[in-house]
Tab-separated table of C-alpha atoms and ligand atoms in Angstrom:
chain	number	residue	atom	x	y	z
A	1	UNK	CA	-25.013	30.602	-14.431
A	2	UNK	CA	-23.488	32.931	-12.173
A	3	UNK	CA	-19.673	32.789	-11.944
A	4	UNK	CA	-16.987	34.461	-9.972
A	5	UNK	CA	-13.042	34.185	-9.420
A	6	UNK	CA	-11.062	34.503	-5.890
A	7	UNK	CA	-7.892	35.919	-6.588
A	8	UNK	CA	-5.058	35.582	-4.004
A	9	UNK	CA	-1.336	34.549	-3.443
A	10	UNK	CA	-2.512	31.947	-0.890
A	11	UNK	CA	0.968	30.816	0.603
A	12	UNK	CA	-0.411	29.291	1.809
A	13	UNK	CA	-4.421	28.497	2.180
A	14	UNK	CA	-5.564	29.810	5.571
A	15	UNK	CA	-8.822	29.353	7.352
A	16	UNK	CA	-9.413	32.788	6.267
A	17	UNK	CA	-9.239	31.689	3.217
A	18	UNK	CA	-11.285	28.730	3.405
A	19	UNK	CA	-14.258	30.744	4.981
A	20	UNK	CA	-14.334	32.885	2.475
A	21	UNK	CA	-14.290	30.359	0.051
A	22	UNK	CA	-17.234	28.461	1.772
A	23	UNK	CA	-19.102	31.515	1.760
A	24	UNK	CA	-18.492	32.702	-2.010
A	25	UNK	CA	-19.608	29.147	-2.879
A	26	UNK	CA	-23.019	29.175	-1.374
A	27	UNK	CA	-23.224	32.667	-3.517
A	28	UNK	CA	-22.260	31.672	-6.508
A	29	UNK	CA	-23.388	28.488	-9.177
A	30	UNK	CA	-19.030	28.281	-9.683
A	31	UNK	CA	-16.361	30.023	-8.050
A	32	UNK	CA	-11.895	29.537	-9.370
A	33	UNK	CA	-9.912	30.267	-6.609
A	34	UNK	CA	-7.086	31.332	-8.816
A	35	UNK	CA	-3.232	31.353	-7.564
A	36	UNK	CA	-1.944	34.398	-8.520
A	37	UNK	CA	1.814	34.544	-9.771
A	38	UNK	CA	4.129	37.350	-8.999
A	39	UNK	CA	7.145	37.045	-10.765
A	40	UNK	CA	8.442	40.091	-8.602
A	41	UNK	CA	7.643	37.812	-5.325
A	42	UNK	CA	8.805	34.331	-4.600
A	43	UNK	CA	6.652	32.836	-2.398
A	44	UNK	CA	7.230	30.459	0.265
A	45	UNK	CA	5.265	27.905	-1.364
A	46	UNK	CA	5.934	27.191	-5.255
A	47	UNK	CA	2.703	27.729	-7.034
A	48	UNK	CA	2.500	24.330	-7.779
A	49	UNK	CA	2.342	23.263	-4.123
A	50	UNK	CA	-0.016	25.856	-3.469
A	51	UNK	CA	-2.653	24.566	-6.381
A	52	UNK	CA	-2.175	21.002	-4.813
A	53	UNK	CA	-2.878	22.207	-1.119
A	54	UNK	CA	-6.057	24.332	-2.148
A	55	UNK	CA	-7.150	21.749	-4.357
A	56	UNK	CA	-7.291	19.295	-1.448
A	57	UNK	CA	-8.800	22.035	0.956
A	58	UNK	CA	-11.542	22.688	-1.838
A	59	UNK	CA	-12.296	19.297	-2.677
A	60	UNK	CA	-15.903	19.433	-0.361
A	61	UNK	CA	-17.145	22.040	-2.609
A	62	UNK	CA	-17.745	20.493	-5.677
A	63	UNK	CA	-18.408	23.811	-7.986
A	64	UNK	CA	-15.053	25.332	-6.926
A	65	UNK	CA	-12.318	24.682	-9.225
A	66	UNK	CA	-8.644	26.134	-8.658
A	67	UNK	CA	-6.278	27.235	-11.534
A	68	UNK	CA	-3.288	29.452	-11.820
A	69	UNK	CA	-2.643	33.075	-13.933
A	70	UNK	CA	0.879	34.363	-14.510
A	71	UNK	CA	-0.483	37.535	-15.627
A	72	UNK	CA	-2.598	40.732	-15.267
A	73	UNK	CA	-5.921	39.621	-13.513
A	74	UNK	CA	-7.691	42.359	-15.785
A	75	UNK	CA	-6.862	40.219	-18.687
A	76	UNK	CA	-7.268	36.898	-16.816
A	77	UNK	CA	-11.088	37.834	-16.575
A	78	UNK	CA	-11.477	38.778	-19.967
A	79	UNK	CA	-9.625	35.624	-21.209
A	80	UNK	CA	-12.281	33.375	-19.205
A	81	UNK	CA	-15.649	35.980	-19.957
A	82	UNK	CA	-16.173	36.395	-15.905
A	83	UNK	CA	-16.866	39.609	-14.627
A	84	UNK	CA	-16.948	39.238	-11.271
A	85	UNK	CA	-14.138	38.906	-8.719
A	86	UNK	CA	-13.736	38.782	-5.175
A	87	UNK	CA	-11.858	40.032	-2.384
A	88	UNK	CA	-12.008	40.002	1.546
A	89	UNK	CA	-11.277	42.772	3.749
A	90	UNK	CA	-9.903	42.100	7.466
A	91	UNK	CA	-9.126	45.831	7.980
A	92	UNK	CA	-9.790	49.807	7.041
A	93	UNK	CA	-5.965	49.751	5.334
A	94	UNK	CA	-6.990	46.635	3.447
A	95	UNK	CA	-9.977	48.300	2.206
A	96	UNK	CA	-8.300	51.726	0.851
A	97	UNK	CA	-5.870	49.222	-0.854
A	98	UNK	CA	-8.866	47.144	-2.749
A	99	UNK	CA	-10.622	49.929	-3.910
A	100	UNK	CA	-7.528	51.292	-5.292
A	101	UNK	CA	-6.955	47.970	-7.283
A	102	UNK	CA	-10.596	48.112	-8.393
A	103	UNK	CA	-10.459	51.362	-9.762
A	104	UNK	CA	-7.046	50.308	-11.818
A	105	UNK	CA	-9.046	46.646	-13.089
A	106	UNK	CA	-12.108	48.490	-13.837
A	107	UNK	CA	-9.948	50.723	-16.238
A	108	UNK	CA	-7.932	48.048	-17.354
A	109	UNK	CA	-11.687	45.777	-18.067
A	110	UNK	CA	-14.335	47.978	-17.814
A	111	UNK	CA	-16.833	44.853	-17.538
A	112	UNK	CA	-15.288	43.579	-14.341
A	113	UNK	CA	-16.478	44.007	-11.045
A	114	UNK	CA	-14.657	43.908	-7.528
A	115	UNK	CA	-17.120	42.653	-5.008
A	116	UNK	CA	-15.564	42.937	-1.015
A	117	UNK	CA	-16.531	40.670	1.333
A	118	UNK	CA	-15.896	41.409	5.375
A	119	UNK	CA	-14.032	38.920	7.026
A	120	UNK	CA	-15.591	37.105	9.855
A	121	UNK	CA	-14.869	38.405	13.051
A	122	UNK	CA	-13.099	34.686	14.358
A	123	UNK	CA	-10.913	34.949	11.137
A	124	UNK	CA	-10.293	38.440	10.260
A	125	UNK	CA	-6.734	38.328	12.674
A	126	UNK	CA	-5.652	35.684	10.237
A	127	UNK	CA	-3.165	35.649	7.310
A	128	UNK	CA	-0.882	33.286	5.052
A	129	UNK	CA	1.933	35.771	6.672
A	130	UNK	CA	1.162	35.075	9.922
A	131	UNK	CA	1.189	31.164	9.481
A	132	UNK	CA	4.356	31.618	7.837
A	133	UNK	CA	6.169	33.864	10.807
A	134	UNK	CA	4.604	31.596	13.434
A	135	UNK	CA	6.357	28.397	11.744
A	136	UNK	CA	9.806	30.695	11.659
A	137	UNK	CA	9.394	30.899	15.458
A	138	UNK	CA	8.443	26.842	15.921
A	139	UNK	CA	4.423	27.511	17.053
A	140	UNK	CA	1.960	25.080	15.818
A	141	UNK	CA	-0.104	26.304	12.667
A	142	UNK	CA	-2.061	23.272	12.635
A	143	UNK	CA	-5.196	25.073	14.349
A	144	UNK	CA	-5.242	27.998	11.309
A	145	UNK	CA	-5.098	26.114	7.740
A	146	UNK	CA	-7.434	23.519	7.021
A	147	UNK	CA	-7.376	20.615	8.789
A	148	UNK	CA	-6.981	18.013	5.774
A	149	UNK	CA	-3.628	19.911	4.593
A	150	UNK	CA	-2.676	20.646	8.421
A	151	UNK	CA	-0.362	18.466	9.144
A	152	UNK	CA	1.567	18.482	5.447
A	153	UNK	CA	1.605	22.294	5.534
A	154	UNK	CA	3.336	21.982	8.953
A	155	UNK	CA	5.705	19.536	8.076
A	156	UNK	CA	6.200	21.383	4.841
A	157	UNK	CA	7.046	24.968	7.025
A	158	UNK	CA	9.627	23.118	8.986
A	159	UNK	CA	11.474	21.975	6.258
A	160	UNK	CA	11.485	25.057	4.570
A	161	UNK	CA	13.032	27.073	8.040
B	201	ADP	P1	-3.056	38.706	-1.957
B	201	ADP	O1	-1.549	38.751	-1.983
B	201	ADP	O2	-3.685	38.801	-3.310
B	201	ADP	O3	-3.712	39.640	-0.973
B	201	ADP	P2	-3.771	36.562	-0.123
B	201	ADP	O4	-3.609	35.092	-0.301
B	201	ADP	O5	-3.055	37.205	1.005
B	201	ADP	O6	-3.374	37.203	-1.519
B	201	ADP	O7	-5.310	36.914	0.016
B	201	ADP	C1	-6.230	36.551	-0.999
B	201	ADP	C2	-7.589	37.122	-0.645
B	201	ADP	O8	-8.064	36.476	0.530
B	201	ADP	C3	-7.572	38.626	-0.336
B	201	ADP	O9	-8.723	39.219	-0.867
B	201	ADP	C4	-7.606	38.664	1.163
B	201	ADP	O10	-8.229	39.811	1.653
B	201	ADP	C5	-8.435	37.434	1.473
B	201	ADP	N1	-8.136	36.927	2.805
B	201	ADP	C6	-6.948	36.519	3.271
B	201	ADP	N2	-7.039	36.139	4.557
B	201	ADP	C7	-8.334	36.321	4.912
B	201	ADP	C8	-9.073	36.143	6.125
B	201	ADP	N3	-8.486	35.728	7.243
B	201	ADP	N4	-10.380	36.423	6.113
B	201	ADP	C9	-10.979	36.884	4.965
B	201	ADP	N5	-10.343	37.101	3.818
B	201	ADP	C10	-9.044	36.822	3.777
């Protein structure tokens, strides 16, 4: 069975997100989209919300699962016996910055692999930062986060202005 894990901070889900997601899936026999925990960055979204919101957005894809690491994701793949992981790029300076990170996991867990995945063109503007600035300001984010956690998400940004 091949397996792989999406690591990401996802506060919270974009389309970007999704797409890749969608993609990965029609790759893979099982993909975790796995919420990532920083202690050293509060998110907008708890984790728990974000889990809940990705786990709705997911639900059409019946071999993705989400779940949640506090840790190192170098250790995170060994505890689960995947090797692969994957990450989308939407620019050069994202690029330089995952093959940095895959150089540190790969000497943290030799066995694990960074795959990177271009973003499509229609998405590759988009990011959980952006939906969160353009709530700040009052614009509609309905149109970029999937459309069967739109409407909560927005309601959810306005309350948390
Ligand atoms: P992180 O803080 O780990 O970068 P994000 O939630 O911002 O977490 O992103 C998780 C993953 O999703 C990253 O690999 C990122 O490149 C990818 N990603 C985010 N937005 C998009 C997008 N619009 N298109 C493709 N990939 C994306």
């Amino acid at each position: 069975m091949t397996e792989c894990v999406f690591p990401g901070s996802f506060d919270p889900v974009t389309k970007g997100h999704m797409d890749l997601i969608r993609r990965t899936a029609g790759l893979f026999d099982r993909v975790t989209v796995t919420v990532m925990v920083n202690i050293h960055k509060q998110g907008t979204f708890s984790p728990e919300e974000r889990i809940r919101l990705l786990e709705k957005a997911c639900r059409e894809y019946s071999s993705v699962r989400v779940e949640r690491w506090d840790g190192l994701l170098a250790d995170y793949l060994k505890e689960k016996g995947v090797k692969c992981v994957i990450r989308g790029v939407r620019s050069t300076g994202e690029f330089e910055g995952e093959i940095g990170a895959a150089a540190v996991n790969r000497m943290l867990n030799p066995e694990m692999e960074t795959l990177l995945m271009p973003a499509s063109e229609e998405y590759a503007g988009l990011s959980s930062s952006a939906v969160r600035e353009i709530a700040a300001f009052g614009g509609d984010v309905r149109p970029f986060v999937p459309d069967v956690i739109a409407e909560e998400i927005a309601a959810a940004l306005a309350n948390k202005k």
